[in-house]
C-alpha cells in the first residue's frame, strides 16, 4: 500500500525534526551586540541570584495590586532600562526643587521627583510654580558592579578641583551624607561626615543599594524596609518589595557584564581612539579604571574600560537646567561612562537620545553640546578633519 | 472534506423543519465532522456527542497534548511536553425545545477547572431563542469555535488568546436565532453579561490586555462596573461563498463607584471583529480569518505603557493534499496549512517623540496535519515569530517546532 509511505514519511519527518530542532531556532545575537547577561566567572549560586535579580528587574511589573503608585513614573525597572540599555523620552523622568547645596526646598510639594503619572482615578503631580527642574533620561545599567568597586582613593586621584595641571579641566566628587540604610565601604574617604557618591547623572547615589531603593521608591512608588515612605501620601507604609528582592536586584546590577567593544582592532577605530586622548576627551572620559577587592571573585581586582572619571564637571550654561543634587552645582554633571555607547539605539527605539535629558540625537550633536570645562575639547573636535572626525565617531560607536 | 452524515442531518433539520431546530436526536448522533458547514455560532452543538442509552444526556469532549521545542534569540526552552487541556461536554434535552449544554475545561498547567459554557437554550421560534447561564461572548469566530480538533495548529491564534480573551465566558442572558433561505443562512446573537474590570489596563503583562480579566473570578458574582457588557454578532453564510461575521462587544469596564460613592470616571471598552471563512470549491482549500479592533478608554494621566487602541488577527489556509484510505481509515486526510498572524497591542504614537509605539508581534506558521478521521488530528507546526517591545527596539525572534494531537472523544 503506497499510502502507508505517506504516513511513514510524516513520522520520519517528525522524528528528524525532533532530532535537529534547535537548528531551526533563531540564533543568538553576538555577545558583543547585547548589553544584558552576567559577567564571566560566577559560580552556580551566584548565577541563581543573578537570575532572581534579572526576573525582579525585568519581569516584575507592578500593578495597583502589588503597590504601584498611586502616583508613579513607570511600572518596572525594565520598562525604563529596556535590555539594560539607555532610555528614551518616554521613560525620561523629571526632578525638581533643588538649586544649591542647601538641599531640596520643595520636598513638601512632592520633590525631588515628579510623579508624572497616576493610576486611574488619581491625579499625577505637577511641577510646583517656581521650582527649577531637570529631565533625566535613563542610562545603561551595565558594568555597574565594576564602577561600584572603584576606590575613593582612585576617584580622588582623578579629581583636580583647583585645576593644578592647568588643562582647564577640574572635576570634583559629589560629597553627601549617607542615608541610614547605606553602609559606607571599608575604604571610604569621608569628609566632614559626607561621602563620595558616584551613581546617577549628578553622582548623587552612593552605591547600587542606594540607587535601587530610591528607584523602587521614586520611579515606581514601591516602598521597602529601607525606604518605607510612600511618595503619594508621604506616610510610612508597609514594604511593597521584600529585602531579599532588593538584594537580588542589587546583585543583578553588580554582576551585569560590562559592554564589550566591537571592531577594536580596526585601523580607523584605533585612529579614533588615539584622537580621543589627543583632543582631551579622555581627560574626563577616563578609558581605564580598576576595581578593589570584592566578595564576588569575578569582580575583584579587575581592570575595566568605562570611559568615565565618576567626577562632576562644569559643562557650561547650555547644559545648566538650574536644578541640582547633593553638593553638585546646577551646571555640573557627572561624566557618563561611554561603554556601550554604540549599542544605545538598540534600546532607544533605533535612535540616539544622548546627554542627561536625551536632547542630543546623535553622537556628534552630543559632542557639540559640551561646554564649560569641555569647551576646549569640543573645539578640538570641531577643528578635526572630516576623516579624523569619522575615525573618532567610529571609535565611539565601537564602544 | 466530505460532509459527514450528521452534518447533513443537522443542516437538513435546519433547512426543512424549523420547529425541530433543537432536536434531541442530534445530541445522540455519532461522530460529527468538523467540517465548517454550519455557522460558527452552531459550534457549541456541532460536536460529536455520545448518547447514553435512552437517557437524554449525552457526553463528549476533547483533549489536546503536544510537544514543543521553541527558542528565542538563541536561548532554547528545550523539549517541552504540554498537556494543554481536557474539555468535557455534557448536553441534555430537558424538554422539547429546551436543552442544556455545558463545557468544562481542565487546564492542569493553569491549575484551573473552568466552566466555559453552561447554558440553557429555550426555543420559541428559530429566530427567537433565549439563552441564559455561563455564555461565551461571541466576539470574533474563534471564541465560539475553538475546539482543538478543529484546527491544524497546536497553538491558538495570538490575536484570539493574547488580544481578545479566548474562551471568555461570562454569566449572562441573551437571544439568538437563525434563518435559512435556499443557499443562504443568517444568524444573530445578542447578549448582556458580566464583563471586564480594571485589570485590563493594570496587569503584569505591562500592556492593555483584555485576557487579564479572565483571572477575575469575582465577575461570576459581582461585576466591577455594575453595568452590563453587551455582545452582539451577526453572521451570514452563503453555501458557496462562505460565512461572514461581524461582531461587537462593549461596555463600561472599570469600577467607578463603590458603596454608592463615585471613585472614578466611567470608562468604556469597545471591540469590533470581523471574521470570514470559506472553502474554495474543487481545490477544497479552507480559509478562515479574523481581525479585531480594540478601543479602551484610559486616562491621559496614566502611562502610555497601556495603550488605548489595539488590532490584530490571523488567517489560516488549509489545503487537503491527500484524501484516501490510509491504514484502513477510509477518509484519512493529509493537509498542509499556513497561519499568518499579527497583533499590535499599542496602536499609535508616543506623545513625547511622535514615533510609533511598538508592542507588536507577527508570526508565520506552516503546518502539516494528518487526520485519520475528521475528529482527530496529528499536527506538526513550525513557528517563526518576531516581537517588538513598546519602544520598537530590535525584535525578539522566536522559532521552533510543535507537534500535537487533539481529538474528540
Short mmCIF file of N, CA, C and O in Angstrom, two decimals, chain B residues 355-405:
data_model
loop_
_atom_site.label_atom_id
_atom_site.label_comp_id
_atom_site.label_asym_id
_atom_site.label_seq_id
_atom_site.Cartn_x
_atom_site.Cartn_y
_atom_site.Cartn_z
N UNK B 355 6.97 59.09 17.67
CA UNK B 355 7.35 57.87 16.95
C UNK B 355 6.40 56.74 17.35
O UNK B 355 5.73 56.79 18.38
N UNK B 356 6.38 55.74 16.50
CA UNK B 356 5.44 54.65 16.67
C UNK B 356 5.69 53.84 17.93
O UNK B 356 6.83 53.51 18.24
N UNK B 357 4.63 53.54 18.66
CA UNK B 357 4.76 52.61 19.78
C UNK B 357 4.80 51.19 19.23
O UNK B 357 4.01 50.84 18.36
N UNK B 358 5.74 50.40 19.71
CA UNK B 358 5.87 49.03 19.22
C UNK B 358 4.83 48.14 19.87
O UNK B 358 3.64 48.32 19.66
N UNK B 359 5.30 47.22 20.70
CA UNK B 359 4.41 46.27 21.37
C UNK B 359 3.61 45.49 20.34
O UNK B 359 2.38 45.42 20.40
N UNK B 360 4.30 44.97 19.33
CA UNK B 360 3.59 44.20 18.33
C UNK B 360 4.30 42.88 18.06
O UNK B 360 5.44 42.66 18.49
N UNK B 361 3.61 42.02 17.38
CA UNK B 361 4.14 40.68 17.10
C UNK B 361 3.61 40.23 15.76
O UNK B 361 2.48 40.56 15.39
N UNK B 362 4.41 39.54 15.00
CA UNK B 362 3.86 38.81 13.87
C UNK B 362 4.45 37.42 13.87
O UNK B 362 5.54 37.18 14.40
N UNK B 363 3.72 36.52 13.30
CA UNK B 363 4.17 35.13 13.30
C UNK B 363 3.64 34.44 12.06
O UNK B 363 2.58 34.78 11.55
N UNK B 364 4.42 33.50 11.62
CA UNK B 364 4.00 32.75 10.44
C UNK B 364 4.25 31.28 10.76
O UNK B 364 5.24 30.95 11.40
N UNK B 365 3.30 30.45 10.40
CA UNK B 365 3.35 29.08 10.89
C UNK B 365 2.90 28.10 9.82
O UNK B 365 1.71 27.88 9.61
N UNK B 366 3.85 27.50 9.10
CA UNK B 366 3.48 26.42 8.20
C UNK B 366 3.19 25.14 9.01
O UNK B 366 3.74 24.96 10.09
N UNK B 367 2.32 24.32 8.45
CA UNK B 367 1.92 23.13 9.20
C UNK B 367 1.63 21.99 8.26
O UNK B 367 1.32 22.19 7.09
N UNK B 368 1.73 20.80 8.81
CA UNK B 368 1.21 19.66 8.08
C UNK B 368 0.44 18.80 9.08
O UNK B 368 0.86 18.67 10.23
N UNK B 369 -0.70 18.35 8.66
CA UNK B 369 -1.54 17.62 9.60
C UNK B 369 -2.06 16.35 8.96
O UNK B 369 -2.22 16.26 7.76
N UNK B 370 -2.32 15.42 9.83
CA UNK B 370 -2.86 14.13 9.40
C UNK B 370 -4.12 13.87 10.18
O UNK B 370 -4.12 13.93 11.41
N UNK B 371 -5.19 13.61 9.47
CA UNK B 371 -6.47 13.32 10.12
C UNK B 371 -6.95 11.94 9.70
O UNK B 371 -7.52 11.78 8.61
N UNK B 372 -6.75 10.94 10.54
CA UNK B 372 -7.27 9.61 10.22
C UNK B 372 -8.79 9.67 10.04
O UNK B 372 -9.35 9.04 9.15
N UNK B 373 -9.44 10.43 10.92
CA UNK B 373 -10.85 10.76 10.73
C UNK B 373 -10.94 12.23 11.05
O UNK B 373 -10.00 12.81 11.58
N UNK B 374 -12.08 12.81 10.76
CA UNK B 374 -12.16 14.25 10.93
C UNK B 374 -12.10 14.65 12.39
O UNK B 374 -11.86 15.81 12.71
N UNK B 375 -12.31 13.68 13.29
CA UNK B 375 -12.37 14.04 14.70
C UNK B 375 -11.04 14.12 15.40
O UNK B 375 -10.96 14.52 16.56
N UNK B 376 -10.02 13.64 14.74
CA UNK B 376 -8.72 13.60 15.40
C UNK B 376 -7.67 14.16 14.46
O UNK B 376 -7.74 13.94 13.26
N UNK B 377 -6.76 14.91 15.05
CA UNK B 377 -5.74 15.50 14.20
C UNK B 377 -4.36 15.36 14.85
O UNK B 377 -4.19 15.56 16.06
N UNK B 378 -3.41 14.96 14.03
CA UNK B 378 -1.99 14.98 14.40
C UNK B 378 -1.39 16.13 13.61
O UNK B 378 -1.59 16.19 12.39
N UNK B 379 -0.71 17.02 14.28
CA UNK B 379 -0.26 18.19 13.53
C UNK B 379 1.16 18.57 13.90
O UNK B 379 1.56 18.54 15.06
N UNK B 380 1.90 18.96 12.89
CA UNK B 380 3.28 19.40 13.08
C UNK B 380 3.35 20.83 12.56
O UNK B 380 3.01 21.09 11.41
N UNK B 381 3.78 21.72 13.42
CA UNK B 381 3.84 23.14 13.04
C UNK B 381 5.26 23.64 13.22
O UNK B 381 5.97 23.22 14.13
N UNK B 382 5.63 24.57 12.37
CA UNK B 382 6.86 25.32 12.61
C UNK B 382 6.45 26.78 12.79
O UNK B 382 5.68 27.32 11.99
N UNK B 383 6.95 27.38 13.85
CA UNK B 383 6.60 28.79 14.07
C UNK B 383 7.83 29.67 13.89
O UNK B 383 8.91 29.33 14.35
N UNK B 384 7.64 30.80 13.21
CA UNK B 384 8.67 31.82 13.23
C UNK B 384 7.99 33.14 13.59
O UNK B 384 7.01 33.53 12.96
N UNK B 385 8.48 33.79 14.61
CA UNK B 385 7.78 34.98 15.09
C UNK B 385 8.76 36.07 15.51
O UNK B 385 9.87 35.81 15.94
N UNK B 386 8.33 37.31 15.35
CA UNK B 386 9.12 38.45 15.80
C UNK B 386 8.25 39.35 16.66
O UNK B 386 7.15 39.72 16.25
N UNK B 387 8.78 39.69 17.82
CA UNK B 387 8.01 40.50 18.76
C UNK B 387 8.82 41.71 19.19
O UNK B 387 9.97 41.58 19.59
N UNK B 388 8.20 42.88 19.11
CA UNK B 388 8.88 44.11 19.49
C UNK B 388 8.36 44.63 20.82
O UNK B 388 7.17 44.51 21.11
N UNK B 389 9.25 45.26 21.58
CA UNK B 389 8.81 45.89 22.82
C UNK B 389 8.16 47.24 22.50
O UNK B 389 8.11 47.65 21.34
N UNK B 390 7.70 47.92 23.53
CA UNK B 390 6.95 49.15 23.30
C UNK B 390 7.78 50.23 22.61
O UNK B 390 7.27 51.04 21.85
N UNK B 391 9.11 50.21 22.85
CA UNK B 391 9.97 51.23 22.25
C UNK B 391 10.33 50.90 20.81
O UNK B 391 11.05 51.66 20.16
N UNK B 392 9.84 49.78 20.31
CA UNK B 392 10.12 49.33 18.94
C UNK B 392 11.61 49.06 18.73
O UNK B 392 12.17 49.34 17.68
N UNK B 393 12.24 48.53 19.76
CA UNK B 393 13.63 48.10 19.64
C UNK B 393 13.72 46.85 18.77
O UNK B 393 12.70 46.25 18.46
N UNK B 394 14.95 46.44 18.40
CA UNK B 394 15.07 45.24 17.56
C UNK B 394 14.28 44.08 18.18
O UNK B 394 14.32 43.88 19.39
N UNK B 395 13.53 43.36 17.35
CA UNK B 395 12.59 42.38 17.86
C UNK B 395 13.26 41.14 18.45
O UNK B 395 14.37 40.79 18.09
N UNK B 396 12.53 40.50 19.36
CA UNK B 396 12.92 39.18 19.83
C UNK B 396 12.41 38.19 18.79
O UNK B 396 11.25 38.23 18.42
N UNK B 397 13.31 37.32 18.33
CA UNK B 397 12.92 36.35 17.31
C UNK B 397 12.75 34.98 17.95
O UNK B 397 13.62 34.50 18.64
N UNK B 398 11.60 34.38 17.67
CA UNK B 398 11.31 33.07 18.24
C UNK B 398 11.02 32.11 17.10
O UNK B 398 10.38 32.49 16.11
N UNK B 399 11.48 30.89 17.25
CA UNK B 399 11.17 29.90 16.23
C UNK B 399 11.23 28.52 16.82
O UNK B 399 11.81 28.31 17.89
N UNK B 400 10.61 27.57 16.12
CA UNK B 400 10.71 26.19 16.56
C UNK B 400 9.50 25.38 16.17
O UNK B 400 8.59 25.87 15.50
N UNK B 401 9.54 24.13 16.61
CA UNK B 401 8.51 23.18 16.21
C UNK B 401 7.54 22.85 17.32
O UNK B 401 7.88 22.90 18.50
N UNK B 402 6.36 22.47 16.88
CA UNK B 402 5.31 21.96 17.73
C UNK B 402 4.79 20.69 17.10
O UNK B 402 4.59 20.66 15.89
N UNK B 403 4.56 19.70 17.92
CA UNK B 403 3.83 18.55 17.40
C UNK B 403 2.72 18.25 18.38
O UNK B 403 2.96 18.23 19.59
N UNK B 404 1.53 18.04 17.89
CA UNK B 404 0.45 17.85 18.84
C UNK B 404 -0.62 16.91 18.34
O UNK B 404 -0.73 16.64 17.14
N UNK B 405 -1.36 16.43 19.29
CA UNK B 405 -2.52 15.59 18.98
C UNK B 405 -3.72 16.22 19.63
O UNK B 405 -3.65 16.68 20.77
#
